Amino acid sequence: MIGIHLAILAIVVSFGFVFSYLAMKEHDLLKALALSSVQSTFFALGFYILAAPDIVLAYLAIAVGAYTALVILAISKTERYEVGE
Amino acid sequence: MKRDVIVAVSFLLAFLFIAYAVVYINVLGLGGAELRPLGEFYLGHAFAHEGLTSHSPEVVTAIVWNYRGFDTLFETFVFFLAIMGAFSVLRLTREQESIVRELEAKEPHRQMDLITRATTKLVVVMIVAISASIALHGHLTPGGGFQAGSAMAVALLLLFAVFSKFTLERKGLNLRHTISAYALGLALILATVLAPVFLYGGKVLEINLLPGETGLFNLDVGEYTAVTFGFLTVFLVLGVSEWIFKTVLRGEVDD
């Protein structure tokens, strides 16, 4: 038994992968952004289980806060929906 | 849609298989690795009474600003160059700035509802308090200047989104002030980095020579100020509406 925390890590990061896949397939850019911030939250949990609280503090603020806001500002200057294949 | 589900599930299975192989069968030989001598050195010296100590029980901050200080110093300057690059691409002359101010006065006045505004006021106070504690205790508990600065930038961003750019500008957070504050943070970092050379005859960034944890504390506070106002500068520049920018640029072409 190496540790239950590694199993939790695997589950959390798998959820992160699923959400990043969904974000890539999404054609509504704002929805894709929301999915990508959910993915960041899961990865932040993963960093916390890996005992890196310094990274968690920076990662959450950047990936959920600043990055999302920058991309929303960028989307507001173009169109919301991705068209074509 | 069905193909998407198959792709997602197969990714998941592959990942679980790799995780199982690495953790339980120990394919890569990572399990049970001992502490390397370098790690032992850091753990033993980050907080000690003599020798090459940096007076910090938080080993990560000690490594980031002391043992590997030049990495962080240059990272700060790269961040500075990136923000100054964005700012110089989107810069405006004095006349253009007054045109922008005139056009912004004509924009329709929009406001979020009372519940959002009241909640935001509460949350912003909490985020500011937490970011201050992350920065000022950066040498004692997990955290440091960059983390605290990005948390603080999120608080200002909430104000930006829920109230408006003009609310921040009315409170004195306009572009000139944010850039001055950014420069102040960088000056504090540079002063702390150079202080050992002039005061104690040491080397650049040899902050162990400064009394107690002054060095790490000053560097954290400087980085806190620099990152907060760096982000805010970018958001203030990007927050100008697109049609206003287009009008100004069209005027530039006509001249």
GROMACS .gro file of C-alpha atoms in nm:
model
  340
    1MET     CA    1   0.000   0.000   0.000
    2ILE     CA    2   0.188   0.305  -0.121
    3GLY     CA    3  -0.077   0.553  -0.023
    4ILE     CA    4  -0.434   0.655  -0.082
    5HIS     CA    5  -0.320   1.006  -0.176
    6LEU     CA    6  -0.158   0.878  -0.497
    7ALA     CA    7  -0.486   0.716  -0.599
    8ILE     CA    8  -0.666   1.046  -0.531
    9LEU     CA    9  -0.399   1.221  -0.738
   10ALA     CA   10  -0.462   0.987  -1.032
   11ILE     CA   11  -0.839   1.043  -1.015
   12VAL     CA   12  -0.810   1.422  -0.984
   13VAL     CA   13  -0.566   1.454  -1.274
   14SER     CA   14  -0.781   1.222  -1.490
   15PHE     CA   15  -1.075   1.456  -1.433
   16GLY     CA   16  -0.846   1.741  -1.537
   17PHE     CA   17  -0.765   1.558  -1.859
   18VAL     CA   18  -1.135   1.498  -1.932
   19PHE     CA   19  -1.215   1.866  -1.884
   20SER     CA   20  -0.924   1.978  -2.102
   21TYR     CA   21  -1.050   1.745  -2.378
   22LEU     CA   22  -1.401   1.890  -2.345
   23ALA     CA   23  -1.256   2.244  -2.359
   24MET     CA   24  -1.074   2.159  -2.682
   25LYS     CA   25  -1.392   2.021  -2.845
   26GLU     CA   26  -1.611   2.315  -2.744
   27HIS     CA   27  -1.705   2.568  -3.015
   28ASP     CA   28  -1.845   2.832  -2.780
   29LEU     CA   29  -1.527   3.006  -2.662
   30LEU     CA   30  -1.672   3.132  -2.332
   31LYS     CA   31  -1.789   2.781  -2.240
   32ALA     CA   32  -1.446   2.645  -2.338
   33LEU     CA   33  -1.290   2.900  -2.105
   34ALA     CA   34  -1.514   2.790  -1.817
   35LEU     CA   35  -1.423   2.425  -1.883
   36SER     CA   36  -1.054   2.512  -1.889
   37SER     CA   37  -1.079   2.685  -1.551
   38VAL     CA   38  -1.247   2.373  -1.408
   39GLN     CA   39  -0.951   2.175  -1.544
   40SER     CA   40  -0.711   2.421  -1.375
   41THR     CA   41  -0.891   2.372  -1.045
   42PHE     CA   42  -0.842   1.995  -1.069
   43PHE     CA   43  -0.473   2.040  -1.154
   44ALA     CA   44  -0.438   2.277  -0.857
   45LEU     CA   45  -0.579   2.000  -0.634
   46GLY     CA   46  -0.320   1.770  -0.788
   47PHE     CA   47  -0.040   2.012  -0.701
   48TYR     CA   48  -0.173   2.030  -0.346
   49ILE     CA   49  -0.160   1.650  -0.313
   50LEU     CA   50   0.196   1.660  -0.449
   51ALA     CA   51   0.279   1.886  -0.148
   52ALA     CA   52   0.347   2.202  -0.348
   53PRO     CA   53   0.129   2.469  -0.181
   54ASP     CA   54   0.340   2.750  -0.327
   55ILE     CA   55   0.246   2.639  -0.677
   56VAL     CA   56  -0.122   2.605  -0.581
   57LEU     CA   57  -0.140   2.967  -0.465
   58ALA     CA   58   0.011   3.104  -0.785
   59TYR     CA   59  -0.160   2.853  -1.017
   60LEU     CA   60  -0.515   2.915  -0.891
   61ALA     CA   61  -0.482   3.292  -0.907
   62ILE     CA   62  -0.326   3.289  -1.254
   63ALA     CA   63  -0.522   3.008  -1.422
   64VAL     CA   64  -0.867   3.082  -1.282
   65GLY     CA   65  -0.836   3.458  -1.237
   66ALA     CA   66  -0.590   3.642  -1.454
   67TYR     CA   67  -0.579   3.403  -1.752
   68THR     CA   68  -0.959   3.380  -1.773
   69ALA     CA   69  -0.994   3.757  -1.758
   70LEU     CA   70  -0.731   3.813  -2.027
   71VAL     CA   71  -0.899   3.563  -2.259
   72ILE     CA   72  -1.244   3.716  -2.194
   73LEU     CA   73  -1.099   4.057  -2.288
   74ALA     CA   74  -0.955   3.899  -2.603
   75ILE     CA   75  -1.287   3.728  -2.690
   76SER     CA   76  -1.472   4.056  -2.639
   77LYS     CA   77  -1.261   4.199  -2.922
   78THR     CA   78  -1.348   3.912  -3.164
   79GLU     CA   79  -1.644   3.674  -3.194
   80ARG     CA   80  -1.780   3.438  -2.936
   81TYR     CA   81  -1.839   3.133  -3.158
   82GLU     CA   82  -1.577   2.935  -3.344
   83VAL     CA   83  -1.709   2.870  -3.696
   84GLY     CA   84  -1.613   2.600  -3.946
   85GLU     CA   85  -1.429   2.275  -3.906
   86MET     CA   86  -2.063   1.262  -3.010
   87LYS     CA   87  -2.017   0.887  -2.963
   88ARG     CA   88  -1.664   0.915  -3.102
   89ASP     CA   89  -1.588   1.189  -2.848
   90VAL     CA   90  -1.694   0.965  -2.561
   91ILE     CA   91  -1.477   0.680  -2.692
   92VAL     CA   92  -1.175   0.911  -2.724
   93ALA     CA   93  -1.226   1.053  -2.374
   94VAL     CA   94  -1.269   0.711  -2.214
   95SER     CA   95  -0.964   0.568  -2.391
   96PHE     CA   96  -0.753   0.865  -2.275
   97LEU     CA   97  -0.877   0.804  -1.922
   98LEU     CA   98  -0.795   0.431  -1.935
   99ALA     CA   99  -0.448   0.497  -2.079
  100PHE     CA  100  -0.378   0.752  -1.809
  101LEU     CA  101  -0.499   0.523  -1.530
  102PHE     CA  102  -0.284   0.240  -1.669
  103ILE     CA  103   0.027   0.464  -1.675
  104ALA     CA  104  -0.048   0.593  -1.324
  105TYR     CA  105  -0.090   0.236  -1.196
  106ALA     CA  106   0.232   0.124  -1.364
  107VAL     CA  107   0.435   0.416  -1.226
  108VAL     CA  108   0.299   0.405  -0.873
  109TYR     CA  109   0.238   0.038  -0.793
  110ILE     CA  110   0.473  -0.156  -1.025
  111ASN     CA  111   0.740   0.119  -1.004
  112VAL     CA  112   0.831   0.114  -1.374
  113LEU     CA  113   1.038   0.434  -1.366
  114GLY     CA  114   1.212   0.350  -1.038
  115LEU     CA  115   1.082   0.663  -0.862
  116GLY     CA  116   0.934   0.492  -0.558
  117GLY     CA  117   1.136   0.493  -0.238
  118ALA     CA  118   1.395   0.740  -0.367
  119GLU     CA  119   1.611   0.878  -0.090
  120LEU     CA  120   1.673   1.244  -0.017
  121ARG     CA  121   1.959   1.366  -0.236
  122PRO     CA  122   2.255   1.547  -0.074
  123LEU     CA  123   2.151   1.878  -0.229
  124GLY     CA  124   1.805   1.848  -0.074
  125GLU     CA  125   1.960   1.764   0.259
  126PHE     CA  126   2.178   2.077   0.236
  127TYR     CA  127   1.875   2.299   0.170
  128LEU     CA  128   1.671   2.147   0.452
  129GLY     CA  129   1.960   2.177   0.697
  130HIS     CA  130   2.072   2.527   0.607
  131ALA     CA  131   1.755   2.723   0.519
  132PHE     CA  132   1.689   2.788   0.887
  133ALA     CA  133   1.998   2.750   1.104
  134HIS     CA  134   2.187   2.957   1.357
  135GLU     CA  135   2.518   2.963   1.174
  136GLY     CA  136   2.667   2.903   0.831
  137LEU     CA  137   2.500   2.975   0.497
  138THR     CA  138   2.153   3.024   0.640
  139SER     CA  139   1.883   3.245   0.489
  140HIS     CA  140   1.685   3.272   0.816
  141SER     CA  141   1.372   3.124   0.663
  142PRO     CA  142   1.181   2.818   0.787
  143GLU     CA  143   1.007   2.818   0.447
  144VAL     CA  144   1.260   2.631   0.233
  145VAL     CA  145   1.085   2.707  -0.097
  146THR     CA  146   1.116   3.083  -0.050
  147ALA     CA  147   1.476   3.039   0.065
  148ILE     CA  148   1.557   2.849  -0.256
  149VAL     CA  149   1.358   3.081  -0.482
  150TRP     CA  150   1.508   3.408  -0.357
  151ASN     CA  151   1.836   3.306  -0.204
  152TYR     CA  152   1.999   2.983  -0.327
  153ARG     CA  153   1.850   3.022  -0.677
  154GLY     CA  154   1.798   3.397  -0.654
  155PHE     CA  155   1.926   3.493  -0.997
  156ASP     CA  156   1.659   3.277  -1.165
  157THR     CA  157   1.387   3.470  -0.986
  158LEU     CA  158   1.555   3.805  -1.043
  159PHE     CA  159   1.573   3.751  -1.419
  160GLU     CA  160   1.219   3.609  -1.419
  161THR     CA  161   1.104   3.938  -1.266
  162PHE     CA  162   1.280   4.129  -1.542
  163VAL     CA  163   1.130   3.905  -1.812
  164PHE     CA  164   0.786   3.978  -1.668
  165PHE     CA  165   0.875   4.349  -1.673
  166LEU     CA  166   0.987   4.329  -2.037
  167ALA     CA  167   0.670   4.143  -2.139
  168ILE     CA  168   0.444   4.401  -1.977
  169MET     CA  169   0.643   4.695  -2.112
  170GLY     CA  170   0.628   4.533  -2.458
  171ALA     CA  171   0.249   4.505  -2.442
  172PHE     CA  172   0.227   4.859  -2.309
  173SER     CA  173   0.449   5.008  -2.581
  174VAL     CA  174   0.252   4.833  -2.858
  175LEU     CA  175  -0.073   4.980  -2.722
  176ARG     CA  176   0.063   5.319  -2.612
  177LEU     CA  177  -0.116   5.647  -2.685
  178THR     CA  178   0.010   6.002  -2.713
  179ARG     CA  179  -0.119   6.277  -2.484
  180GLU     CA  180  -0.370   6.405  -2.743
  181GLN     CA  181  -0.492   6.054  -2.813
  182GLU     CA  182  -0.539   5.997  -2.441
  183SER     CA  183  -0.761   6.305  -2.416
  184ILE     CA  184  -0.961   6.182  -2.718
  185VAL     CA  185  -1.004   5.845  -2.546
  186ARG     CA  186  -1.125   6.018  -2.228
  187GLU     CA  187  -1.380   6.221  -2.427
  188LEU     CA  188  -1.511   5.913  -2.609
  189GLU     CA  189  -1.529   5.708  -2.288
  190ALA     CA  190  -1.747   5.978  -2.130
  191LYS     CA  191  -2.000   5.914  -2.409
  192GLU     CA  192  -2.023   5.540  -2.343
  193PRO     CA  193  -2.352   5.424  -2.189
  194HIS     CA  194  -2.336   5.396  -1.811
  195ARG     CA  195  -2.390   5.033  -1.710
  196GLN     CA  196  -2.404   4.886  -1.362
  197MET     CA  197  -2.436   4.539  -1.212
  198ASP     CA  198  -2.713   4.484  -0.958
  199LEU     CA  199  -2.688   4.555  -0.587
  200ILE     CA  200  -2.629   4.194  -0.473
  201THR     CA  201  -2.327   4.151  -0.699
  202ARG     CA  202  -2.178   4.483  -0.597
  203ALA     CA  203  -2.223   4.426  -0.224
  204THR     CA  204  -2.079   4.072  -0.239
  205THR     CA  205  -1.784   4.190  -0.443
  206LYS     CA  206  -1.702   4.458  -0.187
  207LEU     CA  207  -1.688   4.192   0.087
  208VAL     CA  208  -1.490   3.940  -0.120
  209VAL     CA  209  -1.238   4.201  -0.235
  210VAL     CA  210  -1.158   4.295   0.125
  211MET     CA  211  -1.098   3.926   0.205
  212ILE     CA  212  -0.877   3.867  -0.099
  213VAL     CA  213  -0.668   4.175  -0.021
  214ALA     CA  214  -0.620   4.057   0.340
  215ILE     CA  215  -0.520   3.707   0.228
  216SER     CA  216  -0.280   3.834  -0.038
  217ALA     CA  217  -0.115   4.064   0.217
  218SER     CA  218  -0.070   3.771   0.455
  219ILE     CA  219   0.074   3.555   0.174
  220ALA     CA  220   0.325   3.828   0.088
  221LEU     CA  221   0.425   3.947   0.436
  222HIS     CA  222   0.454   3.592   0.574
  223GLY     CA  223   0.619   3.465   0.256
  224HIS     CA  224   0.933   3.368   0.447
  225LEU     CA  225   0.740   3.181   0.718
  226THR     CA  226   0.449   3.003   0.547
  227PRO     CA  227   0.395   2.881   0.190
  228GLY     CA  228   0.365   3.169  -0.050
  229GLY     CA  229   0.571   3.464  -0.157
  230GLY     CA  230   0.568   3.776  -0.367
  231PHE     CA  231   0.449   3.635  -0.698
  232GLN     CA  232   0.165   3.431  -0.549
  233ALA     CA  233   0.043   3.723  -0.340
  234GLY     CA  234   0.072   3.963  -0.632
  235SER     CA  235  -0.140   3.745  -0.857
  236ALA     CA  236  -0.403   3.705  -0.582
  237MET     CA  237  -0.411   4.083  -0.541
  238ALA     CA  238  -0.443   4.123  -0.920
  239VAL     CA  239  -0.751   3.898  -0.905
  240ALA     CA  240  -0.907   4.127  -0.641
  241LEU     CA  241  -0.848   4.435  -0.858
  242LEU     CA  242  -0.982   4.240  -1.156
  243LEU     CA  243  -1.308   4.169  -0.970
  244LEU     CA  244  -1.345   4.542  -0.904
  245PHE     CA  245  -1.269   4.602  -1.271
  246ALA     CA  246  -1.535   4.354  -1.387
  247VAL     CA  247  -1.815   4.433  -1.143
  248PHE     CA  248  -1.778   4.811  -1.121
  249SER     CA  249  -1.578   4.951  -1.411
  250LYS     CA  250  -1.243   5.071  -1.531
  251PHE     CA  251  -1.352   5.425  -1.442
  252THR     CA  252  -1.418   5.334  -1.078
  253LEU     CA  253  -1.055   5.225  -1.045
  254GLU     CA  254  -0.934   5.536  -1.226
  255ARG     CA  255  -1.146   5.761  -1.006
  256LYS     CA  256  -0.987   5.599  -0.699
  257GLY     CA  257  -0.644   5.699  -0.832
  258LEU     CA  258  -0.541   5.373  -1.000
  259ASN     CA  259  -0.478   5.525  -1.343
  260LEU     CA  260  -0.199   5.419  -1.578
  261ARG     CA  261   0.061   5.671  -1.460
  262HIS     CA  262   0.016   5.572  -1.096
  263THR     CA  263   0.024   5.196  -1.162
  264ILE     CA  264   0.343   5.224  -1.364
  265SER     CA  265   0.504   5.438  -1.094
  266ALA     CA  266   0.408   5.180  -0.830
  267TYR     CA  267   0.548   4.904  -1.051
  268ALA     CA  268   0.876   5.094  -1.076
  269LEU     CA  269   0.876   5.140  -0.698
  270GLY     CA  270   0.846   4.763  -0.645
  271LEU     CA  271   1.130   4.694  -0.888
  272ALA     CA  272   1.341   4.961  -0.715
  273LEU     CA  273   1.287   4.789  -0.379
  274ILE     CA  274   1.398   4.456  -0.531
  275LEU     CA  275   1.708   4.613  -0.689
  276ALA     CA  276   1.798   4.798  -0.368
  277THR     CA  277   1.774   4.476  -0.164
  278VAL     CA  278   1.976   4.284  -0.421
  279LEU     CA  279   2.254   4.545  -0.427
  280ALA     CA  280   2.254   4.629  -0.055
  281PRO     CA  281   2.495   4.347   0.046
  282VAL     CA  282   2.754   4.479  -0.203
  283PHE     CA  283   2.756   4.836  -0.072
  284LEU     CA  284   2.683   4.780   0.297
  285TYR     CA  285   2.865   4.457   0.379
  286GLY     CA  286   3.111   4.410   0.091
  287GLY     CA  287   2.949   4.084  -0.017
  288LYS     CA  288   2.832   3.970  -0.359
  289VAL     CA  289   2.518   4.064  -0.551
  290LEU     CA  290   2.211   3.889  -0.401
  291GLU     CA  291   2.406   3.765  -0.096
  292ILE     CA  292   2.110   3.855   0.126
  293ASN     CA  293   2.221   3.624   0.406
  294LEU     CA  294   2.446   3.912   0.518
  295LEU     CA  295   2.151   4.141   0.592
  296PRO     CA  296   2.022   4.127   0.951
  297GLY     CA  297   1.768   3.847   1.010
  298GLU     CA  298   1.507   3.787   0.744
  299THR     CA  299   1.510   4.147   0.613
  300GLY     CA  300   1.638   4.036   0.273
  301LEU     CA  301   1.366   3.780   0.199
  302PHE     CA  302   1.096   4.007   0.344
  303ASN     CA  303   1.198   4.304   0.127
  304LEU     CA  304   1.221   4.091  -0.186
  305ASP     CA  305   0.874   3.944  -0.122
  306VAL     CA  306   0.720   4.287  -0.068
  307GLY     CA  307   0.892   4.426  -0.379
  308GLU     CA  308   0.772   4.137  -0.594
  309TYR     CA  309   0.421   4.173  -0.446
  310THR     CA  310   0.402   4.538  -0.553
  311ALA     CA  311   0.561   4.473  -0.892
  312VAL     CA  312   0.335   4.181  -0.990
  313THR     CA  313   0.014   4.348  -0.866
  314PHE     CA  314   0.070   4.669  -1.056
  315GLY     CA  315   0.216   4.494  -1.359
  316PHE     CA  316  -0.102   4.294  -1.408
  317LEU     CA  317  -0.318   4.600  -1.338
  318THR     CA  318  -0.128   4.798  -1.605
  319VAL     CA  319  -0.208   4.535  -1.866
  320PHE     CA  320  -0.574   4.520  -1.768
  321LEU     CA  321  -0.608   4.899  -1.777
  322VAL     CA  322  -0.456   4.911  -2.125
  323LEU     CA  323  -0.665   4.621  -2.257
  324GLY     CA  324  -0.981   4.757  -2.092
  325VAL     CA  325  -1.020   5.041  -2.343
  326SER     CA  326  -1.317   4.954  -2.567
  327GLU     CA  327  -1.244   4.832  -2.917
  328TRP     CA  328  -1.442   5.100  -3.101
  329ILE     CA  329  -1.257   5.375  -2.913
  330PHE     CA  330  -0.922   5.226  -3.009
  331LYS     CA  331  -1.039   5.201  -3.372
  332THR     CA  332  -1.153   5.565  -3.375
  333VAL     CA  333  -0.818   5.679  -3.237
  334LEU     CA  334  -0.621   5.468  -3.484
  335ARG     CA  335  -0.832   5.596  -3.773
  336GLY     CA  336  -0.746   5.949  -3.666
  337GLU     CA  337  -0.377   5.848  -3.676
  338VAL     CA  338  -0.414   5.725  -4.035
  339ASP     CA  339  -0.595   6.043  -4.145
  340ASP     CA  340  -0.322   6.275  -4.010
   0.00000   0.00000   0.00000
